[in-house]
Short mmCIF file of C-alpha atoms and ligand atoms in Angstrom, two decimals:
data_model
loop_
_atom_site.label_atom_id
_atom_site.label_comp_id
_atom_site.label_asym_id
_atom_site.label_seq_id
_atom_site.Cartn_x
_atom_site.Cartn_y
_atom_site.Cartn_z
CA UNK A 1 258.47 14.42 -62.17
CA UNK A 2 261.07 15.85 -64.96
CA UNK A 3 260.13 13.61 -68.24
CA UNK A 4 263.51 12.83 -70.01
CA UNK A 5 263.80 14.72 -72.94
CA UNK A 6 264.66 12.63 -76.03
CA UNK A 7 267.79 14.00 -77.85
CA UNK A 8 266.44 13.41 -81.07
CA UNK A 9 263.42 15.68 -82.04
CA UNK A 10 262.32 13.46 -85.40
CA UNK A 11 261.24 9.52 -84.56
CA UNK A 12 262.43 7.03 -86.59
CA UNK A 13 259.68 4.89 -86.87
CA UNK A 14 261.53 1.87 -86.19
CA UNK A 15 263.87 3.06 -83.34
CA UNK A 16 263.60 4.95 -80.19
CA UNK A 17 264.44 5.61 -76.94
CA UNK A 18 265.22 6.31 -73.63
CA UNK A 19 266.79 4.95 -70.63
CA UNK A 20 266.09 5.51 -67.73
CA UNK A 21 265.76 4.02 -64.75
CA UNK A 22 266.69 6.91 -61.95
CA UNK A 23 267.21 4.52 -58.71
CA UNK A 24 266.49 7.41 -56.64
CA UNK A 25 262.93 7.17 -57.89
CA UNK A 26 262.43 4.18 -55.53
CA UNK A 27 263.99 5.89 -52.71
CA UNK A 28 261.35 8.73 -53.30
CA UNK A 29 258.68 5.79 -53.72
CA UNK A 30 259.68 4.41 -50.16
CA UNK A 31 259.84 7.64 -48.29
CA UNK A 32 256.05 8.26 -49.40
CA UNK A 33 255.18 4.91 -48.41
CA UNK A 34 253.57 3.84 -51.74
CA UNK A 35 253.41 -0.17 -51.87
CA UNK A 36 256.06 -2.14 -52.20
CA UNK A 37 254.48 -3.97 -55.30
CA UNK A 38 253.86 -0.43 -57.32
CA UNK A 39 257.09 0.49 -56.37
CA UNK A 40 258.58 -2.10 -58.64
CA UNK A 41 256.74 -1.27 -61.45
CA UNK A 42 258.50 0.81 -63.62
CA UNK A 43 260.11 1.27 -67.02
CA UNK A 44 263.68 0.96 -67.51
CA UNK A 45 263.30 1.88 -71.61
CA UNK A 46 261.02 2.65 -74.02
CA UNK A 47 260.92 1.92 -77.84
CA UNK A 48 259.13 2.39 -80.85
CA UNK A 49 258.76 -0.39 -83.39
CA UNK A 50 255.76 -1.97 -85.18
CA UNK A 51 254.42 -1.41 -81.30
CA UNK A 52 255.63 -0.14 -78.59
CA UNK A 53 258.30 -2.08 -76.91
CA UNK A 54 258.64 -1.27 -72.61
CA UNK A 55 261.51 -3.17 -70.94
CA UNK A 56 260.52 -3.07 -67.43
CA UNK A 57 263.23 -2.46 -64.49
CA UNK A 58 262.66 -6.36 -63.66
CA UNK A 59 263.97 -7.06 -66.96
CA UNK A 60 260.99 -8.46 -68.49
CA UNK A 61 259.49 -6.58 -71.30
CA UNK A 62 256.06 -5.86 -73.03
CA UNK A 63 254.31 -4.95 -76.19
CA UNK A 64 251.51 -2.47 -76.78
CA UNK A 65 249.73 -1.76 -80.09
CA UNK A 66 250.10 1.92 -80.86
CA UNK A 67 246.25 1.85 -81.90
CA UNK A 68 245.19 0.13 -78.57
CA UNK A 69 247.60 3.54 -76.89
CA UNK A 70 245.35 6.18 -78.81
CA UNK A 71 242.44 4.37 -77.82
CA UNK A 72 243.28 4.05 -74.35
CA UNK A 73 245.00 7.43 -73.80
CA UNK A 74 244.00 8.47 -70.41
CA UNK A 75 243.75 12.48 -70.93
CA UNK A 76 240.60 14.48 -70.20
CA UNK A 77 239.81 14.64 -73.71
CA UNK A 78 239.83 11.15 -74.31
CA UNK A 79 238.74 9.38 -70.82
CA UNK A 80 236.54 10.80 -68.42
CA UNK A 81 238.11 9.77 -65.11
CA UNK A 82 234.76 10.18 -62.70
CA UNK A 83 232.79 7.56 -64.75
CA UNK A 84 236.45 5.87 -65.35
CA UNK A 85 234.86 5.62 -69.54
CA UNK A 86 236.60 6.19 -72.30
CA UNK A 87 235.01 8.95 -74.76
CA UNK A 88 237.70 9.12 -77.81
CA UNK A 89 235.32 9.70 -80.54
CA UNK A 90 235.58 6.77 -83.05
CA UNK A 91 234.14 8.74 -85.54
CA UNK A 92 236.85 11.21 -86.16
CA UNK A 93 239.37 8.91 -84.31
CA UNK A 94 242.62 8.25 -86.76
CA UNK A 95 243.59 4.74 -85.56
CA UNK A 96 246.24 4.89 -88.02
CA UNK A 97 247.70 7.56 -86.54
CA UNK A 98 251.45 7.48 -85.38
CA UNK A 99 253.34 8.74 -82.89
CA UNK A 100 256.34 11.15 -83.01
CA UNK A 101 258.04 10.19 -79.91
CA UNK A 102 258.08 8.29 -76.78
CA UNK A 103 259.70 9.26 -73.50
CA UNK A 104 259.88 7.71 -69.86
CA UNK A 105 260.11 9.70 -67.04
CA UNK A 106 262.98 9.95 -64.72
CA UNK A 107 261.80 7.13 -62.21
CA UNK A 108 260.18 4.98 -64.77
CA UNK A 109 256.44 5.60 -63.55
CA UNK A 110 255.19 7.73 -66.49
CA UNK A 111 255.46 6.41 -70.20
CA UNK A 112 254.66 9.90 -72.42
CA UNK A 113 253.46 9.11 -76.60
CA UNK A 114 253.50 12.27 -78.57
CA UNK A 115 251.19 11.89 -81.69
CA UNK A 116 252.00 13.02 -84.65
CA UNK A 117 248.57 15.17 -84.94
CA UNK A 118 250.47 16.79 -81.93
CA UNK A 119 247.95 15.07 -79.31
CA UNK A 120 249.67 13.80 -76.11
CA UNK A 121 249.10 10.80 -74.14
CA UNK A 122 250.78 9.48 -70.32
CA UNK A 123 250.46 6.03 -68.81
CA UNK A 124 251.50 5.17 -65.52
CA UNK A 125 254.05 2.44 -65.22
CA UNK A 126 251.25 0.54 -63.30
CA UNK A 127 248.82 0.59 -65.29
CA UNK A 128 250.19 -0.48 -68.62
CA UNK A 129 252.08 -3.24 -66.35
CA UNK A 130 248.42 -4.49 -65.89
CA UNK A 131 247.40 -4.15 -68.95
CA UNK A 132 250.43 -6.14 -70.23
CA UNK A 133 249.17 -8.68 -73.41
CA UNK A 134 251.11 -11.02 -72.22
CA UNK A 135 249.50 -14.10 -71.23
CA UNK A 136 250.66 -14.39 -67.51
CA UNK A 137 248.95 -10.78 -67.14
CA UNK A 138 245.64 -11.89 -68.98
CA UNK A 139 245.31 -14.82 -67.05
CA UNK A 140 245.47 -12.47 -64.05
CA UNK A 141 242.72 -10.44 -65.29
CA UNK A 142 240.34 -13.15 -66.33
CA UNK A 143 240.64 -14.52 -62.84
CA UNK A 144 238.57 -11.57 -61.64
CA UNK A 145 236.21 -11.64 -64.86
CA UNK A 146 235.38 -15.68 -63.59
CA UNK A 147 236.07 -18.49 -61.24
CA UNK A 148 237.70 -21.59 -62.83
CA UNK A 149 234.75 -24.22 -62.08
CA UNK A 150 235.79 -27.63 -60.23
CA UNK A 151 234.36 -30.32 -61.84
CA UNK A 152 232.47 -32.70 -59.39
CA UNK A 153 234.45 -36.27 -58.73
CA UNK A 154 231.71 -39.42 -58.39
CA UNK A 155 228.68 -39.38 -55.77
CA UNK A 156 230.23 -41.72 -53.51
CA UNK A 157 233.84 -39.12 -53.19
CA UNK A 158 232.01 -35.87 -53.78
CA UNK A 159 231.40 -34.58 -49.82
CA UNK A 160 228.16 -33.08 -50.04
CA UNK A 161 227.63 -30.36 -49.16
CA UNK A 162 231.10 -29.88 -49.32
CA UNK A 163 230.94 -26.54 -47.60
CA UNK A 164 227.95 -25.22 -45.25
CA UNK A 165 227.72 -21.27 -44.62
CA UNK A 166 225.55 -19.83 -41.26
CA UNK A 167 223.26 -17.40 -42.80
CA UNK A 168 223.86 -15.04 -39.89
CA UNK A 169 227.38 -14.93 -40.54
CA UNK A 170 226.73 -14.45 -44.73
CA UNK A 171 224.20 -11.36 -43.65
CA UNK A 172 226.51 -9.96 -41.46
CA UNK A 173 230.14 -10.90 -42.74
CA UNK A 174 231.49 -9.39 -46.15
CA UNK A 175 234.12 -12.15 -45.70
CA UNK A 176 231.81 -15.10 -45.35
CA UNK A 177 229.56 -13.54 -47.91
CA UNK A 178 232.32 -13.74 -50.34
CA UNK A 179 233.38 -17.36 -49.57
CA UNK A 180 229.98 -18.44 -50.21
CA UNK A 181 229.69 -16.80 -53.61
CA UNK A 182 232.93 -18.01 -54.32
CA UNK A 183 231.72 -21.69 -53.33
CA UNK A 184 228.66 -21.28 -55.82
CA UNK A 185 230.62 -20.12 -58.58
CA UNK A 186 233.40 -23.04 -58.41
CA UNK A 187 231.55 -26.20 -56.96
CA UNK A 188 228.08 -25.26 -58.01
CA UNK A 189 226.17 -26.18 -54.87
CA UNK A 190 226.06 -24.67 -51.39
CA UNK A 191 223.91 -24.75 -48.25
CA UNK A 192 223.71 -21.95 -45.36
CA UNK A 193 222.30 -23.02 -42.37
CA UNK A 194 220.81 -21.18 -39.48
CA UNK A 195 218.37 -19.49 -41.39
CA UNK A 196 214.89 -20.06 -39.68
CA UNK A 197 211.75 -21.74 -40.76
CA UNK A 198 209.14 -18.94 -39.98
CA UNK A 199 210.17 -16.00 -42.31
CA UNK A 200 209.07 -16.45 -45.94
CA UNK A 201 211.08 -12.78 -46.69
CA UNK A 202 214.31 -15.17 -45.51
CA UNK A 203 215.42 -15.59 -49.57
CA UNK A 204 215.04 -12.24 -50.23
CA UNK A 205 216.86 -10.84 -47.48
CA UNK A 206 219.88 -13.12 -49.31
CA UNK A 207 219.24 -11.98 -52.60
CA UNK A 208 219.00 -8.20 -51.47
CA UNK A 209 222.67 -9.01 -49.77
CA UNK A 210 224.12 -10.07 -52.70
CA UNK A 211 222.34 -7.31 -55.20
CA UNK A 212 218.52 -7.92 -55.58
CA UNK A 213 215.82 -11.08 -56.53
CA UNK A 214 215.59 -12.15 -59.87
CA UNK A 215 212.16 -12.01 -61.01
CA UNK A 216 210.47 -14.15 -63.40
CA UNK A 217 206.58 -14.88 -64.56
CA UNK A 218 206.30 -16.73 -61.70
CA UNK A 219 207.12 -13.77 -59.28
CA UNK A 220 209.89 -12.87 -57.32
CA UNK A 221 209.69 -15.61 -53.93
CA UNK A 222 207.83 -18.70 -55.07
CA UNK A 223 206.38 -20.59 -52.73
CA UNK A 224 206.80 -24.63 -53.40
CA UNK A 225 204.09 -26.37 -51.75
CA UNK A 226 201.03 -28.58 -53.10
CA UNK A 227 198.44 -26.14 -54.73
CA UNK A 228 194.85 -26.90 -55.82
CA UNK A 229 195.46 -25.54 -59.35
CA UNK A 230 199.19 -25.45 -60.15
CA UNK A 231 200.43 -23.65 -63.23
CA UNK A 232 203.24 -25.55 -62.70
CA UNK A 233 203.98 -29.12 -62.02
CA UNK A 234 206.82 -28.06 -58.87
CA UNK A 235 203.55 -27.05 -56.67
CA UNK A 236 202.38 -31.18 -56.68
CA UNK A 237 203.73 -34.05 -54.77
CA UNK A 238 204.99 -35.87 -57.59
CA UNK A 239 208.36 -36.23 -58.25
CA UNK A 240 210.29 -34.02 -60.33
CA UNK A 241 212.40 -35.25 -63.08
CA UNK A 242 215.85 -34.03 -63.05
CA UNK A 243 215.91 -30.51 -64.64
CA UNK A 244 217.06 -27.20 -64.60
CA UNK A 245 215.00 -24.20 -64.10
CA UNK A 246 213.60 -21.69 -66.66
CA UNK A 247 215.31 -23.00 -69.53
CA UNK A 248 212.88 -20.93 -71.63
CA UNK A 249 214.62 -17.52 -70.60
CA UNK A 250 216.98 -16.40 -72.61
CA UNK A 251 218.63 -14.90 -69.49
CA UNK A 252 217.49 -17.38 -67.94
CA UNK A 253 218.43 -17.21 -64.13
CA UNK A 254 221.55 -17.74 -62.77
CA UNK A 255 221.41 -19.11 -59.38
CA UNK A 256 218.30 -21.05 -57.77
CA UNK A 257 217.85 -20.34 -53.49
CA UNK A 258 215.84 -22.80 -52.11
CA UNK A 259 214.49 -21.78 -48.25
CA UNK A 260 213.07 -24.82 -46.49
CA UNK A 261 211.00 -23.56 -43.72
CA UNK A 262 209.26 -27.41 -43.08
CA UNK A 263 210.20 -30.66 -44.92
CA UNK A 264 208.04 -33.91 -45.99
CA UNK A 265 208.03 -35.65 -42.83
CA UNK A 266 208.69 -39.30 -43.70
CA UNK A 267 209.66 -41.01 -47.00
CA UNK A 268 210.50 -38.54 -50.01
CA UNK A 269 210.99 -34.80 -51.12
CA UNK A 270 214.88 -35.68 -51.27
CA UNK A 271 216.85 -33.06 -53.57
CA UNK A 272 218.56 -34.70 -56.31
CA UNK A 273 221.68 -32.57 -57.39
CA UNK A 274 223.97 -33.61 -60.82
CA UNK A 275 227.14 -31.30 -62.01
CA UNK A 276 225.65 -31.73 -65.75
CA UNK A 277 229.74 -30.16 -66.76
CA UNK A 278 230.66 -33.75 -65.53
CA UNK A 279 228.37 -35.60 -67.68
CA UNK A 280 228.58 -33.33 -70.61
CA UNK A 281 232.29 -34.48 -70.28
CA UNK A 282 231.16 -37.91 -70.10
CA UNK A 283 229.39 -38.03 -72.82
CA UNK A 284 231.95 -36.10 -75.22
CA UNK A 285 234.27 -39.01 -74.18
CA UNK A 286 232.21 -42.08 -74.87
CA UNK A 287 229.49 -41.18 -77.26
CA UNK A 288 231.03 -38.12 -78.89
CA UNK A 289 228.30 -37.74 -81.72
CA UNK A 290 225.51 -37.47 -79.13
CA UNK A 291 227.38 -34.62 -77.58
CA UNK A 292 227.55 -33.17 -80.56
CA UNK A 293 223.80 -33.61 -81.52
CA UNK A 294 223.31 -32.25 -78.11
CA UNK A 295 225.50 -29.10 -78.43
CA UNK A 296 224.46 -28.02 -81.96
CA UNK A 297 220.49 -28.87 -82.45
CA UNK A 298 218.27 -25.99 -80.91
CA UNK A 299 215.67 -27.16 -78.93
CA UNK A 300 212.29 -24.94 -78.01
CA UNK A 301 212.12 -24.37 -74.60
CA UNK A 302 209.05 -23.67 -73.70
CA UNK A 303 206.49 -22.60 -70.73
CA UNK A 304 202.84 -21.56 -71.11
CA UNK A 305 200.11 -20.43 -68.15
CA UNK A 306 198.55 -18.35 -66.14
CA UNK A 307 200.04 -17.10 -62.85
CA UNK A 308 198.61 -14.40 -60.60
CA UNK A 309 196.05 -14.01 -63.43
CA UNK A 310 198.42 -12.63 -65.91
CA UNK A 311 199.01 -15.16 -69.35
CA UNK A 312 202.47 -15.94 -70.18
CA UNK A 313 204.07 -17.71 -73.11
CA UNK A 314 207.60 -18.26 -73.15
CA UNK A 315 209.57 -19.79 -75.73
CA UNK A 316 213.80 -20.24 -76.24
CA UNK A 317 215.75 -21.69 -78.63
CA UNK A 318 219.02 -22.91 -77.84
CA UNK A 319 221.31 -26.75 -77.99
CA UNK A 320 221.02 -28.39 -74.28
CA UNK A 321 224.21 -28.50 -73.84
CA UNK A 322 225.69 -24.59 -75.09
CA UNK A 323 229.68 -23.73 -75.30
CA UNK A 324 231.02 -20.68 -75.37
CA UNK A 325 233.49 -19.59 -78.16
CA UNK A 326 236.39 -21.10 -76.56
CA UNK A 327 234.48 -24.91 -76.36
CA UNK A 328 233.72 -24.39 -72.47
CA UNK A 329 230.33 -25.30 -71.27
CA UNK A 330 228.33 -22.54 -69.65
CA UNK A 331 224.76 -23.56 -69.26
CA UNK A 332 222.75 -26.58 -69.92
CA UNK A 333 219.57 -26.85 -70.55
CA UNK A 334 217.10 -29.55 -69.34
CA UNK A 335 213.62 -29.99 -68.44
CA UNK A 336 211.31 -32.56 -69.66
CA UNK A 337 208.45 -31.01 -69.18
CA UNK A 338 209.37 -27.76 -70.52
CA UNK A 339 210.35 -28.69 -74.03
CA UNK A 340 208.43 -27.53 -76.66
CA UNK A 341 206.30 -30.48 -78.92
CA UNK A 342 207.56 -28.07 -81.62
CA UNK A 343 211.12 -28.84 -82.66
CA UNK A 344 212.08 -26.72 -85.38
CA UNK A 345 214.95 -28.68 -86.87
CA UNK A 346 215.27 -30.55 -90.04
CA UNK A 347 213.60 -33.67 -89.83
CA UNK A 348 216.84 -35.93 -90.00
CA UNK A 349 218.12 -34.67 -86.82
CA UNK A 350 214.87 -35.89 -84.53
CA UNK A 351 215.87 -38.84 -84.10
CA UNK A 352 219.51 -38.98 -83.35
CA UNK A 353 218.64 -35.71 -80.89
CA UNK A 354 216.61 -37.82 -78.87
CA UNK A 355 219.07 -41.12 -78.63
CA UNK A 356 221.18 -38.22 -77.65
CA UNK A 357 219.14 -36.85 -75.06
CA UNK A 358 218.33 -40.65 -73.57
CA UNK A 359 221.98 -41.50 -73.81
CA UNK A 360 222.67 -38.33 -71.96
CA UNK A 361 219.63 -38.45 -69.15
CA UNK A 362 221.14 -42.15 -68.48
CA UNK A 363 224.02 -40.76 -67.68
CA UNK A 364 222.58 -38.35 -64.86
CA UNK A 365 220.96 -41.25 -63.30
CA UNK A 366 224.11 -43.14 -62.70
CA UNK A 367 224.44 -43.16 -58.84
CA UNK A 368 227.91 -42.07 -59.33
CA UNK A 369 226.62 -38.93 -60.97
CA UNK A 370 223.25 -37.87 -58.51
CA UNK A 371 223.89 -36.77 -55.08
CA UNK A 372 220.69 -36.90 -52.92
CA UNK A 373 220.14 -34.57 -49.98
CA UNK A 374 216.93 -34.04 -47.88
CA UNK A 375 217.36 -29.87 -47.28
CA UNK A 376 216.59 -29.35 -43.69
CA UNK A 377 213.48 -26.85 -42.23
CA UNK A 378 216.02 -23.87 -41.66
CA UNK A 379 218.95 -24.24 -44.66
CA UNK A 380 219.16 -22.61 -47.86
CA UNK A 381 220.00 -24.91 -50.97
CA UNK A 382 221.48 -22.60 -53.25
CA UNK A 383 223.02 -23.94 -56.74
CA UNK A 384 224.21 -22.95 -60.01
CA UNK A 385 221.00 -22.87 -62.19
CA UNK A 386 222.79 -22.92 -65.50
CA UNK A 387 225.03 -25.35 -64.42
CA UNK A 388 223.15 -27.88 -61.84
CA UNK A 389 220.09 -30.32 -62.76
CA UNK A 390 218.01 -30.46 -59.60
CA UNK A 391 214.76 -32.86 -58.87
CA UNK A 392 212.89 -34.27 -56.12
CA UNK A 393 212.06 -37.36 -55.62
CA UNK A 394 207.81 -37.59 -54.74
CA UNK A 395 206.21 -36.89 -51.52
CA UNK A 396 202.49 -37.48 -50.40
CA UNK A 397 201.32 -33.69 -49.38
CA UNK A 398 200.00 -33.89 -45.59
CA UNK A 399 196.75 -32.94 -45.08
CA UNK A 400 197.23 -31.35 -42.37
CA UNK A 401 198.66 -28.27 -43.32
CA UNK A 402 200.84 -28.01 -40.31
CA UNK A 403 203.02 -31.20 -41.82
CA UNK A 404 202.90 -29.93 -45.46
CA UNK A 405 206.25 -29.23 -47.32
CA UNK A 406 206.85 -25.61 -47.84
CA UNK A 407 210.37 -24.63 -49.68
CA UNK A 408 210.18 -20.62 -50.63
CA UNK A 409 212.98 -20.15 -53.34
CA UNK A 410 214.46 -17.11 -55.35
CA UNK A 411 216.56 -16.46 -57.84
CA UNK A 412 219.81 -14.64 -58.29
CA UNK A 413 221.64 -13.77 -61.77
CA UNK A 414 225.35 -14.42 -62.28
CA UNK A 415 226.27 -10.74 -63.58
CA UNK A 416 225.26 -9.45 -59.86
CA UNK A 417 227.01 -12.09 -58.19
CA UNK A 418 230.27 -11.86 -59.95
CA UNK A 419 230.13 -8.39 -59.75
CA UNK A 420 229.54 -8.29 -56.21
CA UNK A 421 232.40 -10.94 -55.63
CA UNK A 422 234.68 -8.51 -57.55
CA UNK A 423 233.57 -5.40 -55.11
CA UNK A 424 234.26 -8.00 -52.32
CA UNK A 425 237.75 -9.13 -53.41
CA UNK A 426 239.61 -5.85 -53.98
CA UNK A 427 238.69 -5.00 -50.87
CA UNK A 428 239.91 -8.21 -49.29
CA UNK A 429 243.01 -7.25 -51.04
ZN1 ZN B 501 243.95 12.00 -75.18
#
């Protein structure tokens, strides 16, 4: 590659160079069989101004922040390419610094920055194309950082489960691995099937799949089933309100597995699933001070026992409904019986905070809003703990132990999923 030499040795700060497009660079590109898609990336001119301007061969063109350039300059001195981290030091870093002159190389695949402190930096074509700010190219990379959730329509149209997985083919499939991730991310709920009733290891194997179990005071598998002394009140018969797990962690777990290896016979133990993003929309349309009361006031989250003789007091503050910075919802919290009688909020707010909370609990109840679904001995529930309330409706515990209901669940967190669907799609690619 022969870098185009600019004919002017000074820079102008507000002008600069350089052609070139060579078309014999693509020629070159296509006898070496490089991809059709990075063969069209390349620079047809390069120019500094405030930033640096690239018109690309397309025609379109982009700007990059000469700070963001020094930052991001890909030499050995600056970026260590094993680890693929940057290691500029920001303590002796200029990020004022300037540079002297720009140049493209012959077939438009190597932008070169000269500094002025006589440091020198190269970019490929591709990957400033990819690091474009403009908004079409951020899009593109946020699509990898998160799915786009689908909102759930009412009970009666939402198919449920909309999408069933075999468990065999998730163990033993990177491609049907990935669609079920994918499923959990976007509609919040899915179910494998196939996966045995004898094997209490069964959620584990899943979670070790995907990355490994969450654990939590409670363990790593839990076993739900009626227990003489429970420490919590998921190992009764009773029902369980709608709720959403552990919404005393601060990372609190991201995805719930629940393994039924034998189900109430008779009457009861139903699942009760709600997309709480669809009533949180709800209730920002018709009551939109609730959902503010809701989003803003802190709640203490709470959980307190003994389990496997080892005390544990656990305690969270955070709104039940929380946004992120951009007014998105990313996690509820919910669970009646693991709120705090402590509310450490300015007396004025109680009582609006709990109109609030009825308004929004009435809500969840609507049938329109509450899918039911009786998990069979042998399927996997899995759902989107930060997303999904869950509850079961009662059951009367056998006493024969043969007929008792026995669900083992884990728990998975979001960061190892994503990641793992990230792995899972560039290879697909
Ligand atoms: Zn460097």
């Amino acid at each position: 590659m022969q870098p185009l030499r600019p004919t002017l040795g000074k820079l102008l700060a507000n002008t600069f160079i350089t052609k070139v497009h060579q078309r014999s660079g693509s020629s070159a590109a296509a006898k070496l069989g490089v991809h059709p898609q990075q063969r069209r990336v390349a620079v047809s001119r390069a120019r500094l101004q405030r930033h640096l301007e690239l018109t690309w061969l397309q025609g379109s063109s982009s700007s990059f922040p000469l700070t963001w350039l020094r930052d991001n300059c890909q030499c050995p001195k600056c970026f260590h390419p094993d680890s693929k981290s940057r290691t500029v030091d920001w303590a002796t870093c200029d990020i004022t610094i300037k540079p002297k002159e720009v140049q493209v190389s012959d077939d438009g695949k190597t932008v070169i920055v000269d500094w002025l402190d006589a440091h020198s930096s190269r970019y490929s074509a591709e990957w400033l194309h990819s690091r474009r700010f403009e908004e079409d190219a951020r899009k593109k990379w946020l699509s990898t950082y998160k799915q786009e959730k689908e909102i759930w329509q009412s009970a009666e149209e939402t198919e449920f489960p909309r999408k069933r997985f075999s468990f065999e083919g998730v163990m033993s499939d990177d491609g049907q691995l990935l669609q079920w991730m994918l499923e959990l991310e976007r509609f919040g709920v899915a179910v494998l099937e196939g996966a045995g009733c004898d094997d209490e290891r069964t959620v584990r194997k899943l979670a070790d799949r995907v990355a490994f179990i969450r654990r939590t005071h409670y363990g790593e598998e839990f076993s739900v089933k009626s227990k003489m002394e429970p420490s919590n009140v998921a190992y009764t018969g009773q029902a369980l309100q709608l709720h959403t797990d552990l919404p005393y962690y601060e990372y609190k777990p991201g995805v719930n597995m629940l393994h039924c290896l034998v189900q109430a016979e008779g009457e009861g133990g139903e699942n009760q699933l709600v997309d709480s993003l669809r009533v949180a929309g709800q209730l920002k349309q018709s009551h939109p001070e609730f959902y503010k009361a809701l989003s803003t006031i802190p709640v203490d989250w709470t959980d307190e026992g003994v389990e496997e003789g080892r005390p544990f007091r656990s305690l969270y503050r955070a709104p039940v409904i929380c946004e992120d910075s951009t007014g998105k919802v990313f996690r509820v919290n919910y669970s009646q019986p693991q709120r705090d009688s402590h509310f450490s909020v300015p007396v004025e707010q109680v009582e609006t905070w709990y109109l609030a909370l009825k308004q929004f609990t009435q809500l969840m109840l609507r049938a329109d809003n509450r899918v039911e679904y009786k998990v069979k001995p042998g399927e996997i529930l899995s759902f989107d703990n930060l997303r999904i309330c869950h509850g079961r409706s009662g059951y009367t515990p056998a006493v024969n132990q043969i007929y008792e209901r026995h669900i083992v669940g884990a728990y998975l967190d979001w960061d190892e999923i994503r990641c793992r669907i990230r792995v899972l799609s560039q290879r697909e690619q």
